[in-house]
mmCIF file of the C-alpha atoms, coordinates in Angstrom:
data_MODEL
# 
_entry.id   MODEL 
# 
loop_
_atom_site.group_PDB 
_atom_site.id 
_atom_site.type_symbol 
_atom_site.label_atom_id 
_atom_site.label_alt_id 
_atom_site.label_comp_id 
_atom_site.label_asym_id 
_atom_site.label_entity_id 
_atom_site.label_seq_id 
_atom_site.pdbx_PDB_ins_code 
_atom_site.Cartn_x 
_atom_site.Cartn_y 
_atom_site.Cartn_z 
_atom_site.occupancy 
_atom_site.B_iso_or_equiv 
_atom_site.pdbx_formal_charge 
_atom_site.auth_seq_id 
_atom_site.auth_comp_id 
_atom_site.auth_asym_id 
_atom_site.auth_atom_id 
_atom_site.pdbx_PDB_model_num 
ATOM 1   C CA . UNK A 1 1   ? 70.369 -14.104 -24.336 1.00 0.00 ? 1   UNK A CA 1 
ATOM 2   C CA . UNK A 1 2   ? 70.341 -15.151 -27.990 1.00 0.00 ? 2   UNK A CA 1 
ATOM 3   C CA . UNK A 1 3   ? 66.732 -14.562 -29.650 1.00 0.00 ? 3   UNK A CA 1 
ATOM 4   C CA . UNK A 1 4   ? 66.289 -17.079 -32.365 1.00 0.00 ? 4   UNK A CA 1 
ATOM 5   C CA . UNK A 1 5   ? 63.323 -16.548 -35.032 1.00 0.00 ? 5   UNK A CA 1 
ATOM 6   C CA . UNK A 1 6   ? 62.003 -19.900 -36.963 1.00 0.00 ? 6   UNK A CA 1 
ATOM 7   C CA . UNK A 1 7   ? 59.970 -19.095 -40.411 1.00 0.00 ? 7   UNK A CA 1 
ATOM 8   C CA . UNK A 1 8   ? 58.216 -22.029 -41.816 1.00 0.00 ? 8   UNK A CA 1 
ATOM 9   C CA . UNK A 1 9   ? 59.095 -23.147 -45.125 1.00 0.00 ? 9   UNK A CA 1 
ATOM 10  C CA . UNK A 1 10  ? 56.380 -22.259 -46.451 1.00 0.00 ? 10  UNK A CA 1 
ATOM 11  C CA . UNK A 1 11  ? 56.561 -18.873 -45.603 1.00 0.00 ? 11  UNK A CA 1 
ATOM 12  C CA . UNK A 1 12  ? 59.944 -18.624 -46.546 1.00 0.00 ? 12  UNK A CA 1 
ATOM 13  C CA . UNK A 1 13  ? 58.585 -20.021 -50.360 1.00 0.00 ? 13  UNK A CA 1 
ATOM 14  C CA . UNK A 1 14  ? 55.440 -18.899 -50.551 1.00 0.00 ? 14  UNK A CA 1 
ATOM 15  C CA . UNK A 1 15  ? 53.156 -18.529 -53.899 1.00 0.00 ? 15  UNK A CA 1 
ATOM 16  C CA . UNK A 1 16  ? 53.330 -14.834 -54.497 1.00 0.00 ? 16  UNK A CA 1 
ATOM 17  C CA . UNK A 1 17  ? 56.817 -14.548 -54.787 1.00 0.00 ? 17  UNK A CA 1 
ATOM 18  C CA . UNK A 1 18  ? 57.429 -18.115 -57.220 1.00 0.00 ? 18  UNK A CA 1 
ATOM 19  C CA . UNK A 1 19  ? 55.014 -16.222 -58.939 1.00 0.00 ? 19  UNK A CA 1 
ATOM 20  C CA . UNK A 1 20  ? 57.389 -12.941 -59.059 1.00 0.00 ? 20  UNK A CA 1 
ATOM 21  C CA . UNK A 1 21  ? 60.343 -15.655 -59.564 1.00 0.00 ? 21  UNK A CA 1 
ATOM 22  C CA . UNK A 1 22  ? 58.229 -17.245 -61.953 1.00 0.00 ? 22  UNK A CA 1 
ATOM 23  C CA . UNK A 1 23  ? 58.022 -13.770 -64.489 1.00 0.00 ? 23  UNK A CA 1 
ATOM 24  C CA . UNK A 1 24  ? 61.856 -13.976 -65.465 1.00 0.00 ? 24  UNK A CA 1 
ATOM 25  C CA . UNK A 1 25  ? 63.402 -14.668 -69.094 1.00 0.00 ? 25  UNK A CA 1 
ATOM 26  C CA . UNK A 1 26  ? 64.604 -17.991 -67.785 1.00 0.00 ? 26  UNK A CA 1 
ATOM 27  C CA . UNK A 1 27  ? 62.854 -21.447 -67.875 1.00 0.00 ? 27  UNK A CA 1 
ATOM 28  C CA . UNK A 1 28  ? 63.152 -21.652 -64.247 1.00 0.00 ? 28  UNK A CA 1 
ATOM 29  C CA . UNK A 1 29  ? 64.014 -19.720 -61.289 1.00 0.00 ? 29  UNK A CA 1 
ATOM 30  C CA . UNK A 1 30  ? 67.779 -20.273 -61.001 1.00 0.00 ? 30  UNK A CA 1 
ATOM 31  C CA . UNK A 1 31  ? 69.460 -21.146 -57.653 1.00 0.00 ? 31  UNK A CA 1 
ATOM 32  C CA . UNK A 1 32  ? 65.770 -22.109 -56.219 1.00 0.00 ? 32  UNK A CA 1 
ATOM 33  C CA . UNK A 1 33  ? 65.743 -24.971 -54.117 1.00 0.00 ? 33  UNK A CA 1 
ATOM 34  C CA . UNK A 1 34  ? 63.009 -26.199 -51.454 1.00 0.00 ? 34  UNK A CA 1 
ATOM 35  C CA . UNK A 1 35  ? 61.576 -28.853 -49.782 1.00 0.00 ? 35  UNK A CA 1 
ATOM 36  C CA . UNK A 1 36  ? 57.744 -28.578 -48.781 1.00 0.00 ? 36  UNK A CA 1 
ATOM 37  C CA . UNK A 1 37  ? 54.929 -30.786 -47.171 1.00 0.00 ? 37  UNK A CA 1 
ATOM 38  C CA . UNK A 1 38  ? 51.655 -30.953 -48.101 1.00 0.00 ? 38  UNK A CA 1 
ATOM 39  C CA . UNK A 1 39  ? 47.995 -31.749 -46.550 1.00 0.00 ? 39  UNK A CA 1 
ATOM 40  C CA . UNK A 1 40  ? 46.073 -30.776 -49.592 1.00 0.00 ? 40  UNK A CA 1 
ATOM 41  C CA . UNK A 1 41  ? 45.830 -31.476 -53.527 1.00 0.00 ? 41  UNK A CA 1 
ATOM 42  C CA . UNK A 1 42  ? 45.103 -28.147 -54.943 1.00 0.00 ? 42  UNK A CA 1 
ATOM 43  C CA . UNK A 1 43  ? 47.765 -26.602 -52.412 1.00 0.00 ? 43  UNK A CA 1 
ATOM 44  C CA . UNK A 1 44  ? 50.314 -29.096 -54.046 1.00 0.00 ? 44  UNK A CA 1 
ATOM 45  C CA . UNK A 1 45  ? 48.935 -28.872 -57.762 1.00 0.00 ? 45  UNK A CA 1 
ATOM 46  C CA . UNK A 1 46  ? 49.689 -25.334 -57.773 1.00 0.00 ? 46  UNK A CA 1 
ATOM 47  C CA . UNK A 1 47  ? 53.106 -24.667 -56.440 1.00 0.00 ? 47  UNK A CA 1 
ATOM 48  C CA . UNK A 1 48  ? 54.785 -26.922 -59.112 1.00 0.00 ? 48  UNK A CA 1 
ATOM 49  C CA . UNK A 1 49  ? 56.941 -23.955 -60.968 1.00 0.00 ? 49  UNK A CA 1 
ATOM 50  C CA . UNK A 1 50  ? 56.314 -23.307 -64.453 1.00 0.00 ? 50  UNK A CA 1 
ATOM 51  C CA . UNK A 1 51  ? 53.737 -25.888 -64.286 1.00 0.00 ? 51  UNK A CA 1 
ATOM 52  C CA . UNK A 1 52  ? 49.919 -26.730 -64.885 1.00 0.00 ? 52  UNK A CA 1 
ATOM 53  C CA . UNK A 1 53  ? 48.739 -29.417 -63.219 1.00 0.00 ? 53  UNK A CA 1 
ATOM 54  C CA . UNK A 1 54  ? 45.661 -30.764 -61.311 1.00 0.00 ? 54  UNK A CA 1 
ATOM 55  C CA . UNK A 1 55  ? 46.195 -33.178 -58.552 1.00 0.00 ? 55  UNK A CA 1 
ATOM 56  C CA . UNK A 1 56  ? 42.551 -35.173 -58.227 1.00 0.00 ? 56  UNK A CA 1 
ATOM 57  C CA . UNK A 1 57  ? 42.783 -37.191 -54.869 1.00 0.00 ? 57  UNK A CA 1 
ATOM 58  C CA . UNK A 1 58  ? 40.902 -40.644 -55.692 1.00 0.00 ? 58  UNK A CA 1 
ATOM 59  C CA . UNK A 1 59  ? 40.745 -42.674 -52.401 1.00 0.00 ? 59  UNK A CA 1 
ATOM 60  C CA . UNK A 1 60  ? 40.259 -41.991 -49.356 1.00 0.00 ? 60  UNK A CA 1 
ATOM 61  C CA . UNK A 1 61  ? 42.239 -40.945 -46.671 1.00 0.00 ? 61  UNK A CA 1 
ATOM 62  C CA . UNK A 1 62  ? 44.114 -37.513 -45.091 1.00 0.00 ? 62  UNK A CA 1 
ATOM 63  C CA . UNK A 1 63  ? 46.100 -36.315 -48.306 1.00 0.00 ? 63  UNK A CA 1 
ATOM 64  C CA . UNK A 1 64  ? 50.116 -36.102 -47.428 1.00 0.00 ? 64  UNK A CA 1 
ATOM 65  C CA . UNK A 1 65  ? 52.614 -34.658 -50.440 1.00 0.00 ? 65  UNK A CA 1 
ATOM 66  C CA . UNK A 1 66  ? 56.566 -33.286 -50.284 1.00 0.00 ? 66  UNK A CA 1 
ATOM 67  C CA . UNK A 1 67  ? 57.870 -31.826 -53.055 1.00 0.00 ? 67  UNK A CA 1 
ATOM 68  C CA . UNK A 1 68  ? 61.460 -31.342 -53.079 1.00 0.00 ? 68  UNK A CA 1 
ATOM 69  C CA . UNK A 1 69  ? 63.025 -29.049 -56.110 1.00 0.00 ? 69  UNK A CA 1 
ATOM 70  C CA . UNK A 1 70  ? 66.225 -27.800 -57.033 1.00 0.00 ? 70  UNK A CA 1 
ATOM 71  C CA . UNK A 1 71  ? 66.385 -25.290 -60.276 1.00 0.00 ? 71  UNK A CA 1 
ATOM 72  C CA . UNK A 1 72  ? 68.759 -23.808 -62.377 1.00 0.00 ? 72  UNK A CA 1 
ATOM 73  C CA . UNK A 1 73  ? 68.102 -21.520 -65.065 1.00 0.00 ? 73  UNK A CA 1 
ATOM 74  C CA . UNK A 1 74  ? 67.589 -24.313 -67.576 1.00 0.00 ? 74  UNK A CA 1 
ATOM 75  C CA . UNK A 1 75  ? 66.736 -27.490 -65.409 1.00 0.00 ? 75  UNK A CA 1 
ATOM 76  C CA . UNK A 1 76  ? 64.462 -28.515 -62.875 1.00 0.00 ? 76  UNK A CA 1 
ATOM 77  C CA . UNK A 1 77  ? 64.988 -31.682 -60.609 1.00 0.00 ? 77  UNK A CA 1 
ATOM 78  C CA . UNK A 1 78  ? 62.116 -32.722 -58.425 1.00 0.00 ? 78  UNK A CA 1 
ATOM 79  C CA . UNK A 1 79  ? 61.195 -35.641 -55.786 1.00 0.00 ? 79  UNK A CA 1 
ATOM 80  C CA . UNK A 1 80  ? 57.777 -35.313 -55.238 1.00 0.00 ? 80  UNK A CA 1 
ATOM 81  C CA . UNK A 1 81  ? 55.940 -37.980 -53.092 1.00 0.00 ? 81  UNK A CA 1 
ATOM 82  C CA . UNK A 1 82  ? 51.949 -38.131 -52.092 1.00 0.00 ? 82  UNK A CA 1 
ATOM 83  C CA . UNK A 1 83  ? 49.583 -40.952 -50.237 1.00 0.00 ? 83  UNK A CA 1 
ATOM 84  C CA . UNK A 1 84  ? 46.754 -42.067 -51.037 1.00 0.00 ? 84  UNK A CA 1 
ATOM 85  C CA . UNK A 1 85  ? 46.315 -42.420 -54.778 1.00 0.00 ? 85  UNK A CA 1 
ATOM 86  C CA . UNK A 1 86  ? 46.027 -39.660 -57.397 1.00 0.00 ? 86  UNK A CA 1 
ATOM 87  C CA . UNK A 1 87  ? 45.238 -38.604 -60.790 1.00 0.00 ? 87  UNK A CA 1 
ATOM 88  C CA . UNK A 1 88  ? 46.913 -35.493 -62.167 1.00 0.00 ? 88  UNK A CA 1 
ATOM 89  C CA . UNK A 1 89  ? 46.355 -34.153 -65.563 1.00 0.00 ? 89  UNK A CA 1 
ATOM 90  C CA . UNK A 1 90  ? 47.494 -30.538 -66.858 1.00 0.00 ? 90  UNK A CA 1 
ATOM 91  C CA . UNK A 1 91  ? 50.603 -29.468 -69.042 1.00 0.00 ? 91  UNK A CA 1 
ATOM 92  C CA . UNK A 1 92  ? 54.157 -29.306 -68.356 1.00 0.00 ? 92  UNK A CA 1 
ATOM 93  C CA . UNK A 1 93  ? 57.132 -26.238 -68.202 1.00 0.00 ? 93  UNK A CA 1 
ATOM 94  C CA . UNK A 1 94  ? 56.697 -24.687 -71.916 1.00 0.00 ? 94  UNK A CA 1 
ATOM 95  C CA . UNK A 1 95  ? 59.769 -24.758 -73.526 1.00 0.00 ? 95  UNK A CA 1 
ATOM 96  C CA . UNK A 1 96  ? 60.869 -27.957 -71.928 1.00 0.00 ? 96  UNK A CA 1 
ATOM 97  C CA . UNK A 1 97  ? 60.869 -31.805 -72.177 1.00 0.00 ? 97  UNK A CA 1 
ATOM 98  C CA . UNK A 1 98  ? 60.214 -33.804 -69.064 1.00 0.00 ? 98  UNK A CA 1 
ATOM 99  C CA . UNK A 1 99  ? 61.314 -37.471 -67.719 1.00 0.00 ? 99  UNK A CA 1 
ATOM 100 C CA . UNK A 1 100 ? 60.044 -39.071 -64.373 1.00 0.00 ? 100 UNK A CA 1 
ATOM 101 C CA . UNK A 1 101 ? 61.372 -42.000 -62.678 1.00 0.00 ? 101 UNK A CA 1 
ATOM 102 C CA . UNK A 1 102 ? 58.939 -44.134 -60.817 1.00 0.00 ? 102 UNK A CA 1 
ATOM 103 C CA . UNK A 1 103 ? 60.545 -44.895 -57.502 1.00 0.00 ? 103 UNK A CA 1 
ATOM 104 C CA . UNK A 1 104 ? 57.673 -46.749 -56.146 1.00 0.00 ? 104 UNK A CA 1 
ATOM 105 C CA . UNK A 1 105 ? 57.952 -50.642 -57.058 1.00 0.00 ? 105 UNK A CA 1 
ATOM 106 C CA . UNK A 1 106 ? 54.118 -51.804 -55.562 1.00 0.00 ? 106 UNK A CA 1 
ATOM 107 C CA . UNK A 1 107 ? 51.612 -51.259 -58.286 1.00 0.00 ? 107 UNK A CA 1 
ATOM 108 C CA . UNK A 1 108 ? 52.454 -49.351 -61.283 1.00 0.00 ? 108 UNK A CA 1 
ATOM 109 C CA . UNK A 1 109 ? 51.471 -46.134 -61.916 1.00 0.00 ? 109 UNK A CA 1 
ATOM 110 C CA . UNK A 1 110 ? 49.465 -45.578 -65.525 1.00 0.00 ? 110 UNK A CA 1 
ATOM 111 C CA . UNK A 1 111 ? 50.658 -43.634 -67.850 1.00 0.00 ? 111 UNK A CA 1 
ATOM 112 C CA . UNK A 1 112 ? 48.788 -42.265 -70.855 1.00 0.00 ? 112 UNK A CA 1 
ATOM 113 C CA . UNK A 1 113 ? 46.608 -44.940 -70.151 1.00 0.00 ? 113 UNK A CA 1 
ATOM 114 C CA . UNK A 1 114 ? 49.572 -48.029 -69.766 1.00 0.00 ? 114 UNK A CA 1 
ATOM 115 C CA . UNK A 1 115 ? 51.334 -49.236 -67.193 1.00 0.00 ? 115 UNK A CA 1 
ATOM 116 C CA . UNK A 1 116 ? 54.454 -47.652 -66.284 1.00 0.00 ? 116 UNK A CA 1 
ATOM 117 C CA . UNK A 1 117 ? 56.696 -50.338 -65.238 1.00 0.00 ? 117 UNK A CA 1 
ATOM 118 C CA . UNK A 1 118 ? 59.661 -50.099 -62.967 1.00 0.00 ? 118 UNK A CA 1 
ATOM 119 C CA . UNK A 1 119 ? 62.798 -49.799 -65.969 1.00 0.00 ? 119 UNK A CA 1 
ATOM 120 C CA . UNK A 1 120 ? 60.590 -47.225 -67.668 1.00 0.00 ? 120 UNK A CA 1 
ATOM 121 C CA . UNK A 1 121 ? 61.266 -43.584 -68.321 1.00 0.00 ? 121 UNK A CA 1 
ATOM 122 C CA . UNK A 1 122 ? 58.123 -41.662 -68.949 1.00 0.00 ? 122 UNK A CA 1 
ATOM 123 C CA . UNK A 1 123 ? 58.437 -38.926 -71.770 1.00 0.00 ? 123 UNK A CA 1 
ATOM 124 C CA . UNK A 1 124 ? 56.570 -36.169 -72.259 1.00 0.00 ? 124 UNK A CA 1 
ATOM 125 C CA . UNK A 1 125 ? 57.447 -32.663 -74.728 1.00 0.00 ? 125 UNK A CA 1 
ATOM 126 C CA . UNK A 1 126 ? 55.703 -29.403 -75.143 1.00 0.00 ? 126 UNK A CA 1 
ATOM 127 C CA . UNK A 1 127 ? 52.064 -30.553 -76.620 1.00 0.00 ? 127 UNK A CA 1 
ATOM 128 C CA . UNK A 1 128 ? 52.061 -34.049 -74.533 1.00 0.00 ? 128 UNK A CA 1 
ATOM 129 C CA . UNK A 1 129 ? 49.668 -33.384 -71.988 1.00 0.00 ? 129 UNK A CA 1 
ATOM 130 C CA . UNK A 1 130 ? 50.157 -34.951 -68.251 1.00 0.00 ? 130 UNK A CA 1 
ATOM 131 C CA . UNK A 1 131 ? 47.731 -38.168 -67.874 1.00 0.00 ? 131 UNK A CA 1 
ATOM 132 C CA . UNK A 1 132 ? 49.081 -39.722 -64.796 1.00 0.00 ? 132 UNK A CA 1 
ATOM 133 C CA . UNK A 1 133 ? 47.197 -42.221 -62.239 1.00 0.00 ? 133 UNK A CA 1 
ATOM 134 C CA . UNK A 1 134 ? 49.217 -43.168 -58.916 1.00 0.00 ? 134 UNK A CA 1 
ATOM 135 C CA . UNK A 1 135 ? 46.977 -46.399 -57.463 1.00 0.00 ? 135 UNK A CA 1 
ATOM 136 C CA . UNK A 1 136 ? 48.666 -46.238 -54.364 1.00 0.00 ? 136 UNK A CA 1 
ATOM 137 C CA . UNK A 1 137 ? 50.938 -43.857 -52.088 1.00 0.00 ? 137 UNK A CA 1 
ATOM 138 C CA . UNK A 1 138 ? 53.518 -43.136 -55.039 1.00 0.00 ? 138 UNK A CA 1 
ATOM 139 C CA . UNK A 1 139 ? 57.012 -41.548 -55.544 1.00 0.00 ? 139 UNK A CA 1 
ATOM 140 C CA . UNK A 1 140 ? 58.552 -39.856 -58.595 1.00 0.00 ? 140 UNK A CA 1 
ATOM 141 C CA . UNK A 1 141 ? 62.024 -38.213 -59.376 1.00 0.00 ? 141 UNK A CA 1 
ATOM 142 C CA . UNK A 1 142 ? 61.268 -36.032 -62.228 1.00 0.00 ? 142 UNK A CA 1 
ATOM 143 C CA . UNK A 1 143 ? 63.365 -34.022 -64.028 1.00 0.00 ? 143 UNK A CA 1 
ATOM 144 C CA . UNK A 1 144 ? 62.323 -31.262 -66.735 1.00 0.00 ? 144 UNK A CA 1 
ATOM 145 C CA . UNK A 1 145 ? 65.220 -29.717 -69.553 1.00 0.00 ? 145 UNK A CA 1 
ATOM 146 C CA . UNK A 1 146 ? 64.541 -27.027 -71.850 1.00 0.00 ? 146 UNK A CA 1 
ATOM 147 C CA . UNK A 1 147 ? 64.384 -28.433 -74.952 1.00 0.00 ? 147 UNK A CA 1 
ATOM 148 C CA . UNK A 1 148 ? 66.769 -26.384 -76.711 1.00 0.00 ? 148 UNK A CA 1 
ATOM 149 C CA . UNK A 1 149 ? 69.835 -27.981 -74.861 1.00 0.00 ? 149 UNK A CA 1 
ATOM 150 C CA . UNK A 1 150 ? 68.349 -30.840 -75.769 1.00 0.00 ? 150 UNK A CA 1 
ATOM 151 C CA . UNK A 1 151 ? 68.564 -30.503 -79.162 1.00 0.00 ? 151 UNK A CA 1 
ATOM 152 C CA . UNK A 1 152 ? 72.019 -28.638 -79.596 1.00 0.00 ? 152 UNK A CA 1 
ATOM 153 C CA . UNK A 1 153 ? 73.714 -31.838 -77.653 1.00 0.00 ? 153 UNK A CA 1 
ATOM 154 C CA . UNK A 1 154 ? 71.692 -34.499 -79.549 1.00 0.00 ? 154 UNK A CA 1 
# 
């Protein structure tokens, strides 16, 4: 008979060993790639690689967030979806510049206090500091560069 052993994701990427990952010369951990649910904001919040954040739930209902990542040594791609609303506030990658895609189109998510509407790219470099308000269930593609490719192809 064939034994077969299931691991949950979360298991399989837990905190203490992004945080091992996390340690390395590189930006990000190369070759990393996951996809993980969520039932709390603080859970969430803090397994964002290479970032500091705060996720701040502000209406009421059970919390659900996915983040789904994929990471070379130099860029980090990420669809990351939660319901209900949140604020988040914190700092991004060092060493990096970041742009998110709203892929929600029902009421706009604020950025840096204005409205980010739907052909928008929001912008944010090392110093910028996160100021983001979701007013409803809310998806984002998001995708962070370090900044020095950046700047040798511009």
């Amino acid at each position: 008979m064939l034994k077969s052993e299931f691991m949950s994701s979360r298991k399989l990427h837990d905190l203490s060993k992004n945080r091992i990952r996390d340690t390395q010369n590189n930006i990000f951990p190369p070759g990393l790639k996951f996809s993980l649910n969520f039932e709390d904001t603080d859970e969430m919040s803090a397994y964002g690689i290479k970032w500091k954040q705060e996720y701040f739930q502000i209406s009421r209902g059970k919390f659900k967030g996915t983040i789904q990542a994929a990471h070379t040594a130099i860029i980090q791609i990420v669809k990351v979806m939660w319901s209900p609303s949140i604020f988040i506030v914190g700092d991004i990658p060092e060493d990096s510049i970041v742009f998110g895609v709203s892929m929600t189109k029902a009421n706009q998510p604020v950025f840096h206090s204005k409205n980010l509407q739907a052909h928008e790219i929001a912008v944010l470099q090392q110093g910028n500091e996160i100021d983001f308000l979701s007013k409803s269930p809310h998806e984002m593609l998001v995708l962070s560069v370090e900044k020095n490719i950046l700047n040798r192809y511009s």
